[in-house]
């Protein structure tokens, strides 16, 4: 009696088997759960705003500097215009500057070396906590990292306004602070001193708007959390490569694929089921993580779905390649690392945009991460991503095709 | 099922090479429905390559092979649905239960009302139906392999070392099951190194050596052709134990045998027919295990 079975029924049976095999393997499950838990936690742990202010410690407080200087100036016969000019140079009101004022230089040094902690409330008030004395952090505050401070003489501004030369100013920097910071603060103090002394710098700066290239994100800088979003989505897609490659190589090493291929199922059914399952698992995880970390808007949802599907298929192709290549567990691990580590490099482009070498753009995963960054960080749409999507499609075809060919050859050789 | 008078397996001048190495050098044989053909030969003789071609894992490079009237080169899923295979390597899904394994393969074969319970009961694993196969012993896994090969009630069975690793009682039960399948009408191609099993189960045996079939006949005919029609009688006497070899069909020898059979000194009587192992060595100059 002739018995017929449809391709759809065969693939359904194979998919059920994949699901059972996947769900029963503690390593796969642990890996999946770890990714689903760790990705949102890591995302939340990242700072959600960019610290735009330069934190500068100063001693003595600016008011004291100003008060002393105004009286001294008047006593020395300075005009009200001179006094007004000094007040206008109020350092505390400089844009992009968070001034942390200390009564004495010793406390400022303690703040810089960390023994005296500085905390800021939501309304901008500062609180000082002496950890050595057992004091505790006030609730609802955020740590202010003081890395640099300037100690002025008590009559600094008065003496400066009167044209006194040889005034000593001490700039303190923490050991971990970059040397550029010390340079910047020194320049800043010098510039402020020029202002107060009434001697403008002999250079001209054009209007700020004229020199901003590209989208001006002043006040709306990309936070590390935002930068992490595409990277996390990418890593979630990539992590499934290990599980899928393992599922494939287990079938090859234990010859279960041979048992399948003597039934009406064909190698193409076997590969189709692996592809569908790998893509679904990878894509679903990415969707869950996306739901937890946000990033989908009414404008970008279709683009996001498309690029995540492309990424999932691409990594499934890599998994087929790795699964077919590895002759044992160590071999599989070797090939998995060989393929996935280079693929991870473009993800760092999202975190450190300026540090990526041009060759990274050639890597197959670059267009995927590029679209993710454009869509989630810069609000890019289909038009902005078209080139990258086309490039990703080419790599997808190459990698998936290579995976299918490698696995077919492997199966035929068993 | 193919008609009873048509062979279930028909192989003619079948050939296959791995590069320069000619593994199968033009073999021909047939297996009728309900017949068990023992396929014997040392490792590397070409048995596995032949079976791989017949079950659709390798495309023949020369000659023809039909199973149930369908050319195996056509890779017809309809044909695959009617064969059962028991591999030598126990390639079961270890993380799935016994029941899940059989249900999965039944689904691949398109069997909608598979008697999974019955299949497991037949191989003595009904009480372990819901246990994962990775918890099974080697013998239990072998029984699962048999159950899987039978799950689609195949018209042709390819069995590679089906009783490997089984205790004598279970092996006997599996042999009985194979016989039942043949009685049902399934053609069976049995590969084994166990000469007792081959002798007990096979209607005919084919000896394969270096890619060729060197002998193909019933075990009885082979034994008659290559053995001696005689009996060896062991007797107790004053000096200990002595033996006499008496040719069959000889009048004097027959009388002597009757005399010895009545003697209180008779210990044993054995026929002098050749074993399959001896026949193979005689034909090829080497043993089956090698």
XYZ file of C-alpha atoms in Angstrom:
704
model
C 0.000 0.000 0.000
C 1.419 3.335 -1.033
C 1.644 5.774 1.888
C 2.049 9.472 1.282
C 3.138 12.164 3.685
C 3.228 15.870 2.919
C 6.342 18.018 3.236
C 4.457 20.277 5.642
C 3.651 17.328 7.905
C 7.286 16.230 7.851
C 8.550 19.713 8.702
C 5.939 19.994 11.485
C 7.188 16.729 12.980
C 10.795 17.869 12.684
C 9.964 21.199 14.351
C 8.266 19.408 17.257
C 11.377 17.287 17.654
C 13.599 20.400 17.590
C 11.485 22.014 20.277
C 11.641 18.951 22.538
C 15.410 18.574 22.016
C 15.961 22.264 22.720
C 13.699 22.407 25.757
C 15.210 19.273 27.303
C 18.804 20.462 27.056
C 19.774 22.270 30.231
C 22.711 24.028 28.574
C 20.559 25.559 25.845
C 17.906 26.537 28.355
C 20.409 28.052 30.750
C 22.008 30.001 27.909
C 18.637 31.281 26.733
C 17.484 32.277 30.215
C 20.826 33.897 30.980
C 20.552 36.032 27.865
C 16.912 36.953 28.516
C 17.686 37.980 32.084
C 21.116 39.498 31.640
C 20.344 41.668 28.620
C 17.593 43.802 30.240
C 19.514 43.951 33.533
C 22.637 45.146 31.781
C 20.557 47.660 29.863
C 19.022 49.062 33.067
C 22.409 49.187 34.733
C 23.773 51.516 32.079
C 23.444 55.287 32.665
C 20.392 56.635 30.859
C 21.691 60.186 30.496
C 24.919 61.721 29.418
C 26.757 63.753 32.023
C 27.213 66.936 30.070
C 28.547 69.106 32.876
C 32.183 69.372 33.709
C 32.425 68.736 37.442
C 34.806 71.235 38.946
C 35.655 71.535 42.613
C 36.581 74.978 43.800
C 37.871 76.409 47.037
C 36.967 78.788 48.544
C 33.289 79.146 47.481
C 32.693 81.561 44.639
C 30.463 83.879 46.725
C 33.259 84.353 49.221
C 35.670 85.103 46.424
C 33.242 87.622 44.957
C 32.290 89.298 48.244
C 35.862 89.889 49.277
C 36.839 91.063 45.880
C 33.970 93.601 45.547
C 34.705 95.281 48.887
C 38.413 95.315 48.203
C 37.906 96.727 44.774
C 35.680 99.559 46.018
C 38.151 100.342 48.799
C 40.878 100.547 46.203
C 38.770 102.982 44.171
C 37.450 100.606 41.521
C 34.382 101.778 39.690
C 30.999 100.026 39.920
C 31.551 98.945 36.285
C 34.705 97.036 37.325
C 32.783 95.317 40.138
C 29.912 94.475 37.796
C 32.326 92.916 35.318
C 33.684 90.592 37.986
C 30.167 89.601 39.056
C 29.250 88.907 35.426
C 32.140 86.463 35.240
C 30.447 84.350 37.979
C 31.934 80.924 37.454
C 29.005 79.202 39.101
C 26.727 80.292 36.277
C 28.918 78.991 33.419
C 27.054 76.681 31.017
C 28.179 73.065 31.120
C 29.869 73.463 34.458
C 28.879 71.866 37.773
C 30.702 73.734 40.461
C 31.284 71.943 43.762
C 32.323 74.518 46.307
C 34.447 73.793 49.391
C 35.184 75.994 52.369
C 38.723 74.804 52.538
C 41.274 73.206 50.300
C 41.723 70.105 52.500
C 38.094 69.041 52.068
C 38.331 69.590 48.351
C 41.350 67.285 48.205
C 39.420 64.671 50.191
C 36.557 64.919 47.682
C 38.949 64.362 44.812
C 40.658 61.355 46.422
C 37.224 59.899 47.298
C 37.321 59.910 51.106
C 34.695 62.633 51.086
C 31.814 61.692 48.790
C 29.680 64.230 46.954
C 26.033 63.449 46.182
C 23.481 65.488 44.278
C 19.724 65.561 44.823
C 17.255 65.775 41.946
C 16.793 69.493 42.554
C 20.516 70.042 42.218
C 21.539 70.431 45.859
C 24.829 68.900 46.914
C 25.444 66.751 49.988
C 28.842 65.778 51.392
C 29.313 62.388 53.036
C 32.381 61.548 55.074
C 32.613 57.761 54.713
C 35.487 57.572 57.201
C 33.160 59.059 59.849
C 30.485 56.459 59.041
C 28.133 58.906 57.365
C 25.600 57.406 54.933
C 24.462 58.468 51.502
C 21.299 60.587 51.566
C 18.269 59.008 49.848
C 17.365 59.970 46.313
C 20.785 61.265 45.435
C 23.238 60.534 42.662
C 26.995 60.387 43.071
C 28.992 63.281 41.678
C 32.384 62.148 40.513
C 34.828 64.905 41.455
C 38.029 64.398 39.522
C 39.429 67.890 39.338
C 39.482 70.929 41.608
C 40.965 74.413 41.711
C 42.208 76.092 44.902
C 42.219 79.900 44.620
C 43.787 82.362 47.043
C 41.077 84.111 49.172
C 41.612 87.497 47.402
C 42.233 86.015 43.988
C 39.553 87.904 42.053
C 40.287 91.223 43.775
C 43.986 90.946 43.145
C 43.359 89.829 39.586
C 41.005 92.728 38.875
C 43.584 95.116 40.211
C 46.178 93.748 37.831
C 48.329 91.989 40.418
C 50.747 89.523 38.852
C 52.134 86.170 40.083
C 48.936 84.857 41.698
C 49.186 81.143 42.558
C 46.307 78.835 41.656
C 46.529 75.071 42.409
C 44.780 72.563 40.122
C 44.168 69.129 41.754
C 43.314 66.108 39.610
C 42.570 62.532 40.592
C 45.199 59.967 39.550
C 42.730 58.310 37.187
C 41.722 61.562 35.472
C 42.993 61.963 31.928
C 45.741 64.553 31.497
C 43.494 66.344 29.005
C 41.130 67.198 31.857
C 43.868 68.936 33.816
C 44.851 70.824 30.678
C 41.266 71.830 30.008
C 40.734 73.115 33.560
C 43.985 75.034 33.460
C 42.936 76.645 30.195
C 39.492 77.339 31.626
C 40.949 79.101 34.685
C 43.322 81.051 32.476
C 40.471 82.154 30.232
C 38.344 83.147 33.230
C 41.287 85.088 34.650
C 41.679 86.933 31.375
C 37.975 87.824 31.486
C 38.178 89.109 35.045
C 41.364 91.039 34.356
C 39.663 92.687 31.407
C 41.986 91.235 28.818
C 40.072 89.309 26.211
C 41.828 86.428 24.436
C 43.329 87.535 21.119
C 41.245 85.018 19.114
C 37.725 84.918 17.756
C 35.258 82.026 17.897
C 32.571 81.749 15.222
C 28.922 81.280 16.179
C 28.501 77.780 17.633
C 25.639 76.874 15.243
C 27.903 77.420 12.268
C 30.429 74.775 13.280
C 28.125 71.930 14.384
C 28.351 69.231 11.697
C 25.439 66.799 11.293
C 22.546 66.506 13.739
C 23.115 68.883 16.628
C 22.381 66.750 19.689
C 23.390 69.384 22.203
C 21.391 68.599 25.313
C 20.216 65.329 23.719
C 23.360 63.252 23.570
C 23.165 59.489 23.116
C 23.468 57.825 26.489
C 25.399 54.622 27.018
C 22.077 52.870 27.644
C 20.824 53.948 24.231
C 24.041 52.772 22.644
C 23.677 49.416 24.402
C 20.242 48.711 22.918
C 21.363 47.713 19.393
C 24.372 45.899 20.798
C 22.254 43.837 23.187
C 19.781 42.920 20.445
C 22.668 41.880 18.271
C 24.258 39.755 21.015
C 20.916 38.033 21.710
C 20.683 37.090 18.025
C 24.267 35.885 18.054
C 24.075 33.792 21.207
C 21.578 31.443 19.602
C 24.302 30.479 17.136
C 25.906 28.325 19.836
C 22.694 26.465 20.686
C 21.697 25.943 17.068
C 25.175 24.806 16.041
C 25.108 22.358 18.916
C 21.688 21.022 17.862
C 23.000 20.498 14.328
C 26.299 18.887 15.296
C 24.602 16.569 17.809
C 22.435 15.211 14.993
C 25.499 14.743 12.813
C 27.730 13.214 15.500
C 25.042 10.859 16.846
C 23.892 10.013 13.297
C 20.249 10.713 14.134
C 20.079 12.642 10.873
C 20.733 9.363 9.036
C 17.727 7.806 10.749
C 15.620 10.761 9.621
C 16.849 10.573 6.024
C 15.794 6.949 5.493
C 12.212 8.038 6.128
C 10.279 10.121 3.559
C 12.041 13.201 5.014
C 14.733 14.675 2.790
C 17.864 16.651 3.617
C 16.065 19.795 2.457
C 13.269 19.143 5.007
C 15.833 18.619 7.740
C 17.613 21.880 6.877
C 14.353 23.777 6.459
C 13.219 22.697 9.933
C 16.548 23.698 11.449
C 16.355 27.073 9.700
C 12.794 27.768 10.785
C 13.443 26.700 14.355
C 16.767 28.550 14.684
C 15.316 31.713 13.192
C 12.189 31.552 15.356
C 14.099 30.981 18.590
C 16.604 33.703 17.843
C 14.012 36.180 16.602
C 11.620 35.499 19.496
C 14.350 36.084 22.039
C 15.331 39.316 20.343
C 11.673 40.399 20.396
C 11.362 39.624 24.113
C 14.514 41.573 24.869
C 13.333 44.384 22.626
C 10.043 44.512 24.542
C 11.959 44.681 27.809
C 14.480 47.325 26.790
C 12.286 49.334 24.446
C 13.330 50.874 21.182
C 10.335 50.166 18.939
C 8.373 53.146 17.716
C 5.446 53.591 15.332
C 7.956 54.745 12.758
C 10.570 51.992 13.037
C 8.664 48.808 13.973
C 8.583 47.326 10.489
C 12.253 48.087 9.928
C 13.120 46.601 13.307
C 11.210 43.389 12.558
C 12.843 43.098 9.151
C 16.384 43.576 10.410
C 15.874 41.197 13.334
C 14.567 38.497 10.993
C 17.539 39.056 8.693
C 19.926 38.856 11.632
C 18.244 35.690 12.927
C 18.494 33.975 9.525
C 22.100 35.102 9.107
C 23.112 33.625 12.457
C 21.144 30.445 11.718
C 23.184 30.128 8.519
C 26.357 30.521 10.554
C 25.046 27.882 12.993
C 24.487 25.422 10.124
C 28.040 26.086 8.954
C 29.526 25.651 12.427
C 27.370 22.588 13.187
C 28.489 20.901 9.969
C 32.146 21.793 10.459
C 32.697 20.608 14.023
C 33.717 16.958 14.326
C 33.270 16.960 18.102
C 32.394 19.345 20.930
C 35.792 21.058 20.929
C 35.775 21.331 17.151
C 32.346 22.854 17.238
C 33.419 25.315 19.937
C 36.458 26.251 17.875
C 34.424 26.942 14.754
C 31.747 28.739 16.753
C 34.361 31.105 18.175
C 36.067 31.447 14.796
C 32.850 32.626 13.179
C 31.176 34.553 15.957
C 34.019 36.581 17.470
C 34.695 38.562 14.277
C 30.941 38.983 13.886
C 30.812 40.660 17.276
C 33.307 43.361 16.332
C 30.782 45.612 14.546
C 28.656 45.630 17.707
C 31.358 47.670 19.394
C 30.936 50.247 16.687
C 27.669 51.138 18.378
C 29.416 51.742 21.688
C 32.552 53.445 20.435
C 31.676 54.924 17.046
C 34.958 56.706 16.555
C 37.158 53.711 17.261
C 36.070 51.384 14.446
C 38.509 50.659 11.655
C 37.158 50.916 8.095
C 37.614 47.153 7.503
C 34.944 46.485 10.117
C 32.391 47.811 7.628
C 33.143 44.820 5.383
C 32.114 42.280 8.037
C 28.757 40.559 7.375
C 27.220 41.713 10.619
C 28.112 45.380 10.189
C 25.010 46.252 8.115
C 22.773 44.538 10.695
C 24.188 46.528 13.599
C 24.226 49.644 11.433
C 20.481 49.393 10.797
C 19.814 48.642 14.457
C 21.772 51.735 15.487
C 20.095 53.929 12.895
C 16.614 52.699 13.841
C 16.919 52.678 17.625
C 19.322 55.540 18.287
C 18.951 58.061 15.491
C 15.341 57.443 14.445
C 16.354 56.282 10.982
C 13.801 54.647 8.682
C 13.749 52.431 5.596
C 15.225 55.145 3.406
C 18.290 55.673 5.606
C 18.767 51.916 6.021
C 18.187 50.774 2.442
C 21.876 50.495 1.568
C 22.753 48.571 4.693
C 19.764 46.268 4.248
C 20.806 45.458 0.696
C 24.370 44.765 1.853
C 23.040 42.598 4.702
C 20.865 40.673 2.231
C 23.925 39.825 0.132
C 25.854 38.553 3.162
C 22.785 36.697 4.388
C 22.516 34.851 1.075
C 26.224 34.012 1.123
C 26.338 32.783 4.738
C 23.061 30.901 4.661
C 23.942 29.350 1.305
C 27.322 28.268 2.656
C 25.633 26.774 5.731
C 23.168 24.777 3.655
C 25.852 23.482 1.279
C 28.176 22.534 4.162
C 25.450 20.682 6.022
C 24.207 18.881 2.900
C 27.732 17.716 2.134
C 28.238 16.616 5.697
C 24.999 14.652 5.766
C 25.802 12.996 2.432
C 29.189 11.892 3.767
C 27.755 10.044 6.791
C 3.162 -4.424 -0.974
C 4.538 -5.774 -4.218
C 2.996 -8.910 -5.633
C 4.179 -12.102 -3.959
C 5.824 -13.412 -7.101
C 7.760 -10.201 -7.685
C 10.948 -9.615 -5.746
C 10.741 -6.997 -2.977
C 14.402 -6.217 -3.583
C 15.980 -6.718 -6.990
C 19.623 -5.832 -7.470
C 21.412 -6.215 -10.778
C 25.074 -5.484 -11.442
C 25.102 -2.817 -8.697
C 28.302 -0.803 -8.381
C 29.724 1.913 -6.173
C 33.184 3.406 -5.712
C 34.669 5.782 -3.162
C 37.080 7.581 -5.431
C 39.545 4.950 -6.626
C 38.292 2.340 -4.210
C 35.663 0.062 -5.742
C 33.443 -0.892 -2.809
C 30.711 -2.750 -4.677
C 31.752 -4.519 -7.881
C 28.608 -5.418 -9.759
C 26.517 -7.536 -7.411
C 23.148 -9.108 -8.208
C 20.573 -10.698 -5.931
C 16.861 -10.723 -5.158
C 14.810 -10.931 -1.978
C 11.219 -12.085 -2.199
C 8.398 -10.850 0.025
C 8.390 -12.838 3.257
C 11.956 -13.974 2.710
C 14.876 -13.318 5.056
C 18.198 -12.952 3.268
C 21.261 -13.105 5.510
C 23.898 -10.715 4.199
C 27.238 -11.887 5.519
C 30.779 -10.750 5.090
C 33.733 -9.251 6.923
C 34.062 -5.533 7.642
C 34.844 -3.646 4.453
C 33.257 -6.293 2.219
C 30.773 -3.767 0.783
C 27.652 -4.776 2.752
C 27.060 -1.334 4.308
C 27.578 0.451 0.998
C 25.070 -1.889 -0.654
C 22.509 -1.271 2.069
C 23.103 2.497 1.948
C 22.244 2.421 -1.747
C 19.121 0.364 -1.125
C 17.806 2.649 1.634
C 18.465 5.798 -0.358
C 21.490 7.203 1.450
C 23.845 6.670 -1.500
C 23.022 6.916 -5.209
C 24.092 3.818 -7.187
C 26.884 4.524 -9.653
C 26.202 1.559 -11.846
C 23.659 -1.210 -12.364
C 20.106 -1.086 -11.050
C 18.398 -1.629 -7.730
C 14.676 -1.665 -7.179
C 12.877 -1.936 -3.877
C 9.163 -2.757 -4.043
C 9.359 -2.161 -7.777
C 10.738 1.388 -7.427
C 14.201 2.354 -8.620
C 16.141 3.442 -5.530
C 17.910 6.096 -7.620
C 14.604 7.993 -7.881
C 14.756 8.888 -4.162
C 10.988 8.383 -3.926
C 9.489 9.374 -0.538
C 6.652 6.945 -1.240
C 9.195 4.123 -1.207
C 10.934 5.440 1.927
C 7.578 5.296 3.718
C 7.440 1.535 3.161
C 10.871 0.513 4.410
C 12.181 0.061 7.938
C 15.815 0.345 8.899
C 17.641 -0.790 12.030
C 21.107 0.726 12.008
C 24.083 -0.808 13.761
C 24.758 2.512 15.543
C 22.012 3.309 17.996
C 21.012 6.660 16.543
C 18.059 7.479 18.757
C 17.094 10.885 20.128
C 18.428 10.518 23.640
C 16.641 13.517 25.144
C 13.276 12.261 23.930
C 11.280 9.527 25.626
C 10.762 6.131 24.045
C 7.211 7.118 23.167
C 8.282 10.467 21.675
C 10.951 8.762 19.565
C 8.441 6.356 18.052
C 5.743 9.005 17.606
C 8.249 11.251 15.850
C 9.310 8.583 13.375
C 5.725 7.461 12.861
C 4.906 11.068 11.914
C 7.818 11.157 9.443
C 6.536 7.943 7.867
C 3.046 9.398 7.673
C 1.576 6.770 9.997
C -1.431 8.451 11.548
C -2.558 5.749 13.941
C 0.768 4.264 14.939
C 0.523 1.590 17.619
C 3.341 2.983 19.756
C 2.237 1.080 22.855
C 2.106 -2.169 20.915
C 5.536 -1.556 19.388
C 7.053 -0.924 22.803
C 5.279 -3.940 24.303
C 6.651 -6.086 21.509
C 10.224 -5.261 22.498
C 9.540 -5.318 26.243
C 9.746 -1.569 26.827
C 6.111 -0.703 27.501
C 6.840 0.155 31.132
C 9.595 2.576 30.076
C 7.533 4.425 27.473
C 7.808 7.783 29.217
C 11.478 7.556 30.148
C 14.091 9.391 28.178
C 16.164 7.109 25.983
C 19.378 8.433 27.488
C 18.475 6.539 30.675
C 18.270 3.234 28.773
C 20.906 0.493 28.825
C 22.652 -0.594 25.628
C 20.300 -3.552 25.264
C 17.213 -1.407 25.798
C 18.416 1.044 23.170
C 18.888 -1.847 20.765
C 15.302 -2.931 21.428
C 14.193 0.642 20.729
C 16.001 0.446 17.392
C 13.967 -2.638 16.519
C 10.713 -0.993 17.624
C 11.537 2.045 15.490
C 12.303 -0.097 12.432
C 8.889 -1.756 12.768
C 6.812 1.333 13.608
C 5.556 1.853 10.059
C 4.790 -1.857 9.427
C 7.324 -1.842 6.580
C 7.186 -4.066 3.520
C 10.967 -4.272 3.445
C 13.228 -4.369 6.491
C 16.946 -3.649 6.529
C 18.367 -4.925 9.793
C 22.020 -4.358 10.660
C 23.147 -6.438 13.648
C 19.658 -6.375 15.202
C 20.556 -8.430 18.268
C 23.897 -6.776 18.969
C 24.386 -6.292 22.713
C 21.289 -8.223 23.739
C 21.187 -11.016 26.314
C 20.326 -14.479 24.882
C 16.705 -14.373 26.051
C 16.022 -10.919 24.572
C 17.927 -11.821 21.408
C 15.719 -14.874 20.977
C 12.628 -12.701 21.448
C 13.867 -10.234 18.822
C 14.585 -13.076 16.393
C 11.054 -14.321 16.907
C 9.783 -10.823 16.137
C 11.822 -10.699 12.932
C 10.354 -14.035 11.910
C 6.855 -12.699 12.589
C 7.564 -9.734 10.320
C 8.698 -12.075 7.561
C 5.630 -14.235 8.066
C 3.522 -11.111 7.731
C 5.083 -10.722 4.286
C 7.950 -8.316 4.847
C 11.170 -8.948 2.956
C 14.137 -8.819 5.335
C 17.758 -8.073 4.489
C 19.666 -9.099 7.590
C 23.286 -8.193 8.192
C 24.921 -9.993 11.070
C 28.187 -11.388 12.340
C 26.311 -13.932 14.437
C 26.433 -17.151 12.403
C 23.939 -18.853 14.679
C 21.506 -15.999 14.066
C 22.106 -16.059 10.324
C 21.604 -19.790 10.243
C 18.474 -19.694 12.387
C 16.750 -16.773 10.667
C 17.840 -16.739 7.047
C 15.969 -18.431 4.260
C 19.026 -17.775 2.140
C 22.429 -16.271 2.844
C 24.683 -14.190 0.632
C 28.393 -14.142 1.362
C 30.024 -10.911 0.309
C 33.747 -10.413 0.032
C 35.765 -7.566 -1.476
C 32.735 -6.032 -3.163
C 31.426 -9.259 -4.690
C 28.881 -11.895 -3.690
C 30.897 -15.094 -3.551
C 28.053 -17.430 -2.581
C 24.274 -17.147 -2.397
C 22.058 -20.039 -1.423
C 20.044 -21.528 1.427
C 22.103 -22.403 4.503
C 21.258 -26.076 3.990
C 22.498 -26.149 0.418
C 25.682 -24.310 1.343
C 26.353 -26.695 4.183
C 25.750 -29.671 1.957
C 27.879 -28.247 -0.802
C 30.796 -27.346 1.409
C 30.480 -29.839 4.282
C 30.732 -33.628 4.660
C 27.713 -35.986 4.876
C 28.938 -37.874 7.900
C 28.494 -38.190 11.641
C 31.184 -38.130 14.299
C 30.524 -40.535 17.170
C 32.337 -40.309 20.532
C 32.602 -43.461 22.639
C 34.021 -44.405 25.993
C 36.531 -47.290 25.929
C 39.284 -48.778 28.094
C 41.813 -46.138 27.094
C 39.429 -43.197 27.594
C 37.393 -41.595 24.766
C 37.627 -42.469 21.078
C 35.882 -41.086 17.978
C 34.565 -42.684 14.808
C 33.492 -40.808 11.647
C 30.765 -42.605 9.691
C 29.738 -41.444 6.189
C 25.970 -41.156 5.616
C 24.306 -43.172 2.889
C 26.762 -45.997 3.217
C 25.165 -49.367 4.099
C 27.972 -50.603 6.325
C 28.342 -47.274 8.074
C 24.595 -47.144 8.703
C 24.694 -50.547 10.350
C 27.697 -49.558 12.439
C 25.888 -46.354 13.531
C 22.880 -48.388 14.664
C 25.174 -50.666 16.606
C 26.951 -47.775 18.321
C 23.674 -46.014 19.069
C 22.614 -49.039 21.112
C 25.946 -49.240 22.916
C 26.136 -48.127 26.578
C 29.553 -46.597 25.756
C 28.059 -43.987 23.380
C 28.789 -40.409 24.532
C 27.747 -38.067 21.648
C 26.815 -38.073 17.938
C 27.479 -34.914 15.811
C 26.849 -34.276 12.149
C 29.887 -33.235 10.164
C 28.138 -30.468 8.174
C 30.145 -27.264 7.752
C 29.258 -24.105 9.688
C 28.620 -20.888 7.775
C 31.875 -19.559 9.187
C 33.784 -22.545 7.801
C 32.082 -22.169 4.447
C 33.017 -18.517 4.258
C 36.640 -19.260 5.141
C 36.676 -21.959 2.539
C 35.332 -19.549 -0.079
C 37.421 -16.502 0.715
C 40.356 -17.620 2.772
C 39.449 -15.297 5.652
C 37.032 -15.143 8.565
C 33.785 -13.201 8.798
C 34.830 -11.048 11.734
C 37.828 -9.574 9.952
